[in-house]
Coordinates of C-alpha atoms in Angstrom, one line a residue:
X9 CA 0.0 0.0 0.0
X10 CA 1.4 3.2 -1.2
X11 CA 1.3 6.4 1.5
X12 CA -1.2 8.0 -0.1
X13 CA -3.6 5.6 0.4
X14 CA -2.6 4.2 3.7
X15 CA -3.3 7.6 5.0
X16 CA -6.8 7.5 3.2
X17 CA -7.3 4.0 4.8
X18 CA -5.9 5.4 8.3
X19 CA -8.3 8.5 8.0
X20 CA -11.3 6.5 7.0
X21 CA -10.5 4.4 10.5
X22 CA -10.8 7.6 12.6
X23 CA -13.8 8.7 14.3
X24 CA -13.5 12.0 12.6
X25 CA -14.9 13.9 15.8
X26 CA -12.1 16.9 14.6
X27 CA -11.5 16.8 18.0
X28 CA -7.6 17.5 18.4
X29 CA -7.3 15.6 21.6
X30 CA -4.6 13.4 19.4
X31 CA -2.5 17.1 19.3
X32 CA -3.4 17.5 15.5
X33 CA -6.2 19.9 13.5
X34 CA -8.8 17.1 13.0
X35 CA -8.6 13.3 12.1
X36 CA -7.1 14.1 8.7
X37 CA -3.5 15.6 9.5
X38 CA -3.6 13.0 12.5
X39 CA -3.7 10.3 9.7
X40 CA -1.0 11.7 8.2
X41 CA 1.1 11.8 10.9
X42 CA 0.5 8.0 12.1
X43 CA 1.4 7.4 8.5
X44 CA 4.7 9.3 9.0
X45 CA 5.4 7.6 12.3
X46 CA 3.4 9.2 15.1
X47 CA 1.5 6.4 17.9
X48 CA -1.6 5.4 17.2
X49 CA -2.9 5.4 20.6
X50 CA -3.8 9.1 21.0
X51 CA -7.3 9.2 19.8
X52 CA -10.3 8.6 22.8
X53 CA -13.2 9.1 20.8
X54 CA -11.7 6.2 18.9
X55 CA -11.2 3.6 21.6
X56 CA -9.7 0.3 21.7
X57 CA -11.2 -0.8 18.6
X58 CA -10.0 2.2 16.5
X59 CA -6.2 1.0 18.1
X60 CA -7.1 -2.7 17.2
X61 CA -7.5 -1.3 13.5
X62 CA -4.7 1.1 12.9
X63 CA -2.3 -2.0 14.6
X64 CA -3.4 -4.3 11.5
X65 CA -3.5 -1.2 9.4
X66 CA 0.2 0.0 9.9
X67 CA 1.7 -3.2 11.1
X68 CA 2.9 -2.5 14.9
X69 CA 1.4 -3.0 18.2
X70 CA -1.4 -2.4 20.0
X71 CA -1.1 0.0 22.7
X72 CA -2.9 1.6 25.7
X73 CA -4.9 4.7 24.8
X74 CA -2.7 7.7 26.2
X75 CA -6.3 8.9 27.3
X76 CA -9.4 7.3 28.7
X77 CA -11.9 6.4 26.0
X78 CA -14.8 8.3 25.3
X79 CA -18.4 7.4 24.3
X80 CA -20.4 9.6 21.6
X81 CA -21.3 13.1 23.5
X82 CA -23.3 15.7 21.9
X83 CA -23.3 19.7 22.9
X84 CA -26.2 21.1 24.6
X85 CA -26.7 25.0 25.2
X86 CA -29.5 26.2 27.8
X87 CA -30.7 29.0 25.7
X88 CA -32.0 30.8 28.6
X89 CA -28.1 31.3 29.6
X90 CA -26.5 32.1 26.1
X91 CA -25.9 35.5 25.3
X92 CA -25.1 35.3 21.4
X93 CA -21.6 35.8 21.5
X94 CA -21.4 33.6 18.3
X95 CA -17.8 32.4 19.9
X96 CA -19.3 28.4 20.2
X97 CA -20.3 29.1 16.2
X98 CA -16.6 29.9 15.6
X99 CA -14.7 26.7 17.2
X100 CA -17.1 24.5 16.3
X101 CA -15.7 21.9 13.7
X102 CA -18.2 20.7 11.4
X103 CA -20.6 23.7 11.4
X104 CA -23.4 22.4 14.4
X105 CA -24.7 24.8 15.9
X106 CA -26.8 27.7 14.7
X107 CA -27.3 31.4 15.5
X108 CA -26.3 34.9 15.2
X109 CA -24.6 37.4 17.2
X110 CA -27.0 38.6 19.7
X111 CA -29.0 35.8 19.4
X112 CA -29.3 32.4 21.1
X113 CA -27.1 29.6 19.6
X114 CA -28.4 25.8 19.1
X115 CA -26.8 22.5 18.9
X116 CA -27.7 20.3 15.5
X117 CA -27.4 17.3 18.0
X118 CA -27.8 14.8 14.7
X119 CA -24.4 16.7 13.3
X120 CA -22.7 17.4 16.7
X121 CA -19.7 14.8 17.0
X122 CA -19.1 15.7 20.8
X123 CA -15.4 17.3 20.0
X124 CA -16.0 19.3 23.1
X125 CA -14.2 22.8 21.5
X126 CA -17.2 24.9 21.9
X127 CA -17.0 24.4 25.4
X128 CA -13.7 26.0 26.1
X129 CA -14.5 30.0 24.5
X130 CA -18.1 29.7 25.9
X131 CA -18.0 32.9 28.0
X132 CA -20.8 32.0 30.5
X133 CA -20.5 28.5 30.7
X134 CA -23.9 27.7 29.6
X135 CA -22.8 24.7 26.9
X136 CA -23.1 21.0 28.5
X137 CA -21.8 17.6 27.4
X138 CA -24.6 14.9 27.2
X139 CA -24.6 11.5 25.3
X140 CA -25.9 11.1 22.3
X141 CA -28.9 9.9 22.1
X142 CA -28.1 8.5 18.8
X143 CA -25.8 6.6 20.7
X144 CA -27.9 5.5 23.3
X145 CA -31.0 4.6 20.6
X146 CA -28.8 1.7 19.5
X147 CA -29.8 -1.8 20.9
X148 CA -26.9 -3.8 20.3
X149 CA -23.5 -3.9 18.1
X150 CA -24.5 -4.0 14.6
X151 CA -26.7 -0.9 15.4
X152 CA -24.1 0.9 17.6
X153 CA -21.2 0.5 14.3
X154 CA -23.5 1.6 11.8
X155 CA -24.2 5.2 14.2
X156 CA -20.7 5.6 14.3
X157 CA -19.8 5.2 10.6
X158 CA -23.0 7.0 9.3
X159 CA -21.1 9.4 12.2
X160 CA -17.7 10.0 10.8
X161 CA -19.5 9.9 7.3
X162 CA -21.2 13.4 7.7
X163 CA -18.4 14.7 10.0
X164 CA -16.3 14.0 7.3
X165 CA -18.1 16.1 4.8
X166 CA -19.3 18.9 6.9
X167 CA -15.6 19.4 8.2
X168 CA -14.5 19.3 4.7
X169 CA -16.8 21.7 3.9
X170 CA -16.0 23.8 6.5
X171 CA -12.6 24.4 5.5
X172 CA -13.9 25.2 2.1
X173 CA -15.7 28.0 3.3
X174 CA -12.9 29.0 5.3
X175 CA -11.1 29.2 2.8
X176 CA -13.3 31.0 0.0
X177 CA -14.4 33.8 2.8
X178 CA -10.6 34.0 3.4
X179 CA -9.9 35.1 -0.5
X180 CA -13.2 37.2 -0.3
X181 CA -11.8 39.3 2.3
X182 CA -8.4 40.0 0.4
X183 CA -9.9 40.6 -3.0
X184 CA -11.9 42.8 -0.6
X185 CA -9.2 44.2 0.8
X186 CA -7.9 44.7 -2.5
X187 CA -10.5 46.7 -4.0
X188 CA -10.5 49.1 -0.7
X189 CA -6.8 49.9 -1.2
X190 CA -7.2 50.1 -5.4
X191 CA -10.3 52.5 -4.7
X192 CA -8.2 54.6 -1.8
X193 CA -5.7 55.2 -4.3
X194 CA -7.7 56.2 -6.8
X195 CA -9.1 58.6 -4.6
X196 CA -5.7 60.0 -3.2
X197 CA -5.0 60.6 -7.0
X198 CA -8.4 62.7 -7.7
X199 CA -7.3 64.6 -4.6
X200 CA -3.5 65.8 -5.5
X201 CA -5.9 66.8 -9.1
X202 CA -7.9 68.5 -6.7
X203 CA -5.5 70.1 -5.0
X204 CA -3.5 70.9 -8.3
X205 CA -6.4 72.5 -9.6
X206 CA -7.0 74.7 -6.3
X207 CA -3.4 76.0 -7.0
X208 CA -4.3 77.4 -10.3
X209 CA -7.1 79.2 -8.1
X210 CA -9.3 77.7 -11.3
X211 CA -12.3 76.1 -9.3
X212 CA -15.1 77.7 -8.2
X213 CA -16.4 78.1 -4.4
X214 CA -18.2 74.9 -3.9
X215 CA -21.3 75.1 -1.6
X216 CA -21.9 71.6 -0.8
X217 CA -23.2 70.7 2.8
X218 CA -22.7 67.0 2.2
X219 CA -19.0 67.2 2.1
X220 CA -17.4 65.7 5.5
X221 CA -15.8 67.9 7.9
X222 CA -12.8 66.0 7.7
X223 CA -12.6 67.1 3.9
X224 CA -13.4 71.0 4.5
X225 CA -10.7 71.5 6.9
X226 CA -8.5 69.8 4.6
X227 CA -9.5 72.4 1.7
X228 CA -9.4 75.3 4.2
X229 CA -5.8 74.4 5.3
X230 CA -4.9 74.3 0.9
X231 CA -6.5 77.6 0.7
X232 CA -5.1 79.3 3.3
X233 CA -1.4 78.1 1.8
X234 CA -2.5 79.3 -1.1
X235 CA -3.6 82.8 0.3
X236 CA -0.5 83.3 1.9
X237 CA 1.5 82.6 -1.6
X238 CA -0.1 85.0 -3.3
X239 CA 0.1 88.0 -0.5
X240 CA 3.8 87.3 -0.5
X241 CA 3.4 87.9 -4.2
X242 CA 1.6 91.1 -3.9
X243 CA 5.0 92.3 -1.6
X244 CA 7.4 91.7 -4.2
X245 CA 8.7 94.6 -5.8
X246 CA 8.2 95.4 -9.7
X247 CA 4.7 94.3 -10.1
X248 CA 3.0 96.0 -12.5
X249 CA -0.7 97.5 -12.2
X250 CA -2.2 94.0 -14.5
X251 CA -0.3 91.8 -12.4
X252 CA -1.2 93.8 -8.8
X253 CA -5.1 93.4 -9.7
X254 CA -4.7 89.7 -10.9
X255 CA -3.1 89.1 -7.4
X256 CA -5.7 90.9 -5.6
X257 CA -8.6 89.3 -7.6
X258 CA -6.7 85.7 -6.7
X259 CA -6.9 87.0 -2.9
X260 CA -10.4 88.1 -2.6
X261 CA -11.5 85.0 -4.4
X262 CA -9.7 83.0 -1.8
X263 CA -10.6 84.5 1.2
X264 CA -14.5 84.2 -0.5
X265 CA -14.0 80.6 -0.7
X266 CA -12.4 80.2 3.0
X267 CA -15.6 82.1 4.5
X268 CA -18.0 79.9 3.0
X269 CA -15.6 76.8 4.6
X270 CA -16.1 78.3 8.0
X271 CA -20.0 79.2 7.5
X272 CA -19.9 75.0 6.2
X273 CA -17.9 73.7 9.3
X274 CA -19.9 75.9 11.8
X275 CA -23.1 74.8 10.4
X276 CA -21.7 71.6 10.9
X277 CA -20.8 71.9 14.7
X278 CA -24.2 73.1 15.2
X279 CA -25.7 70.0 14.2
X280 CA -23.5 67.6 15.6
X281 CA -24.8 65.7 18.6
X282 CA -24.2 66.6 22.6
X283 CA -21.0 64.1 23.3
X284 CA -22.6 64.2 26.7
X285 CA -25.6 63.0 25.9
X286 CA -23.6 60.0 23.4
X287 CA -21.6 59.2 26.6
X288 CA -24.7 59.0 28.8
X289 CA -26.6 56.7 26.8
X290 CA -23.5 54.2 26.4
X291 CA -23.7 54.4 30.2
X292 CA -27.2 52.9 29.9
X293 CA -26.3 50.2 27.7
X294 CA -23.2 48.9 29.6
X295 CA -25.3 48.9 33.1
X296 CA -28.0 47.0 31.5
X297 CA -25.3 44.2 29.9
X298 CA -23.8 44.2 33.7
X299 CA -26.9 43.6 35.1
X300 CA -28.3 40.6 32.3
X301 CA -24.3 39.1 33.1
X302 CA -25.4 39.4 36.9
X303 CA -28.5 37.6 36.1
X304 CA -26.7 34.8 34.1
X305 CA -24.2 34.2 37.1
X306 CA -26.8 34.1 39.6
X307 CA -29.0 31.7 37.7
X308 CA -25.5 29.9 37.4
X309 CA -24.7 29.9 41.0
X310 CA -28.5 28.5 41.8
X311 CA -27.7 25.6 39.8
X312 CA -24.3 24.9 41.7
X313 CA -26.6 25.4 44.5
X314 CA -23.5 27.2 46.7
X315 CA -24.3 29.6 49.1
X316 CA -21.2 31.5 48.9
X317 CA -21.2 32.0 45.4
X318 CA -25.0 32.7 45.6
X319 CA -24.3 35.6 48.1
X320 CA -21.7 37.1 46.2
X321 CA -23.9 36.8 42.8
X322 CA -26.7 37.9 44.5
X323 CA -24.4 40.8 45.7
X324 CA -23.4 41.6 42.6
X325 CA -26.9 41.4 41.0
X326 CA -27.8 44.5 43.7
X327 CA -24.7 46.8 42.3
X328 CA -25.7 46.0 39.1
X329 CA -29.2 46.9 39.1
X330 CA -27.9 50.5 41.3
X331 CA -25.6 51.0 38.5
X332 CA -28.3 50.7 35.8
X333 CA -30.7 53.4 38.3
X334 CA -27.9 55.9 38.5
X335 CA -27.4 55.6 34.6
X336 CA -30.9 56.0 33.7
X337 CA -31.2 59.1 36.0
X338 CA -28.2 60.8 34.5
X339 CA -29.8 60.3 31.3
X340 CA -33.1 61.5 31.6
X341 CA -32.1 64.5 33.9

């Protein structure tokens, strides 16, 4: 048997739970490296058997699994805990559990192969490890092999597909990324034309409200260089009477154009929100997250059912909800 397809044999032995409890990215590159060498007892979901098959496969011995076994697990989020943080959605391997930021997360229990890496970023500790029931539906051996191959079957393809997503959104982002910097340049070109052009004194006052702030007082700061260039011209010696009114027709028509970018920019600060009233409402919105985390830890302690760490929850709960009070006051007074 060639290496190519002893590793396809070795992979097709694996559980394909992705798990990386071998010390590799997913059954795959852990095929691979039994194939260059590596043991072949560092796979738990696998178990005996799955060391009893990659002995035969690779000619050596069988040895102890570096780690207990493990039976099929599935995931399992209480929803009433979860706070959409999407992190679960992220680490999870084959693409099983459902939701959006914000919103509460779900397991696909039929597609969930129990890797447990959803459990480790879960911020509030709200994901539990159960058996699988598919697991547990089986009545004897000939039921409990065919769970686990029709198992690694669809963990197989969903992880596969996974990385192909992976790696498509990954080229989306730097074509992305390559059509922000291609556009940014063309727009740093149109600007040293701009500004070429407001040398020349050639373009007219624009009165354009729409234009950012950040733009005028870039133009006002052009236009005033340009002011002062042409009143050290009108000091020079030797000018004759055409050239003195050209300069002082260039002059007035700059200093026009500089008072209607003042008149822009102060119409602008007049419209632009109170940064104390910005600031008060963000107050609002972090006291009320504090206070639904206090409510997930004390619902969290209850289920511990520890009367220290109830106190202190409690506690907290109590600062949390002042916290919110004090915030809503400021903001409405």
């Amino acid at each position: 048997m060639n290496q190519h397809a002893l590793i396809e044999t070795i992979d097709a032995t694996l559980p394909q739970t992705q798990c990386g409890k071998c010390g590799h990215a997913g059954c795959r590159p852990y095929a691979e490296a039994i194939a260059a060498g590596d043991p072949i007892n560092r796979c738990p979901p696998g178990g005996e058997t799955t060391i009893v098959r990659l002995a035969e496969l690779t000619n050596r011995a069988i040895l102890p699994l570096e780690q207990p076994a493990q039976s099929p697990l599935t995931a399992w989020i209480r929803e009433d805990e979860c706070i959409g943080c999407t992190k679960c959605i992220q680490a999870c391997p084959v693409d099983a559990i459902l939701g959006a930021a914000k919103h509460m997360h779900t397991v696909i229990t039929n597609e969930c192969t129990g890797c447990e890496l959803c459990i480790a970023p879960c911020p509030v500790d709200c994901i539990d490890l159960l058996p699988h029931p598919g697991w547990q539906a089986a009545n004897d051996d000939a039921e409990r092999q065919a769970y686990l191959a029709q198992r690694a079957s669809t963990a197989r393809q969903r992880f596969l597909a996974r990385n192909e997503r992976l790696v498509r959104q990954t080229e989306e982002r730097r074509q992305r990324r390559a059509r922000r910097l291609a556009s940014r340049n063309t727009r740093q070109g149109m600007d040293k034309d701009a500004h070429a052009r407001t040398d020349q004194s050639t373009v007219q006052p624009a009165h354009v409200s729409s234009v950012p702030p950040s733009s005028l007082r870039t133009k006002r700061v052009s236009l005033l260089a340009n002011l002062k260039r042409v009143t050290r011209q009108q000091q020079q010696d030797g000018l004759t009477d055409a050239q003195g009114a050209e300069l002082e027709r260039r002059a007035t028509e700059l200093r026009a154009r500089l008072a209607d970018i003042d008149q822009q920019l102060s119409n602008t600060n007049a419209t632009r929100p109170d940064p104390g009233e910005r600031q008060r409402r963000f107050a609002v919105s972090a006291a009320e997250q504090s206070l639904r985390r206090a409510q997930q830890q004390l619902a969290h302690a209850e289920r511990q059912d520890d009367p220290v760490v109830i106190a202190n929850a409690q506690q907290q709960l109590e600062q949390a909800k002042q916290i919110l009070a004090d915030a809503r006051a400021a903001q409405s007074s």
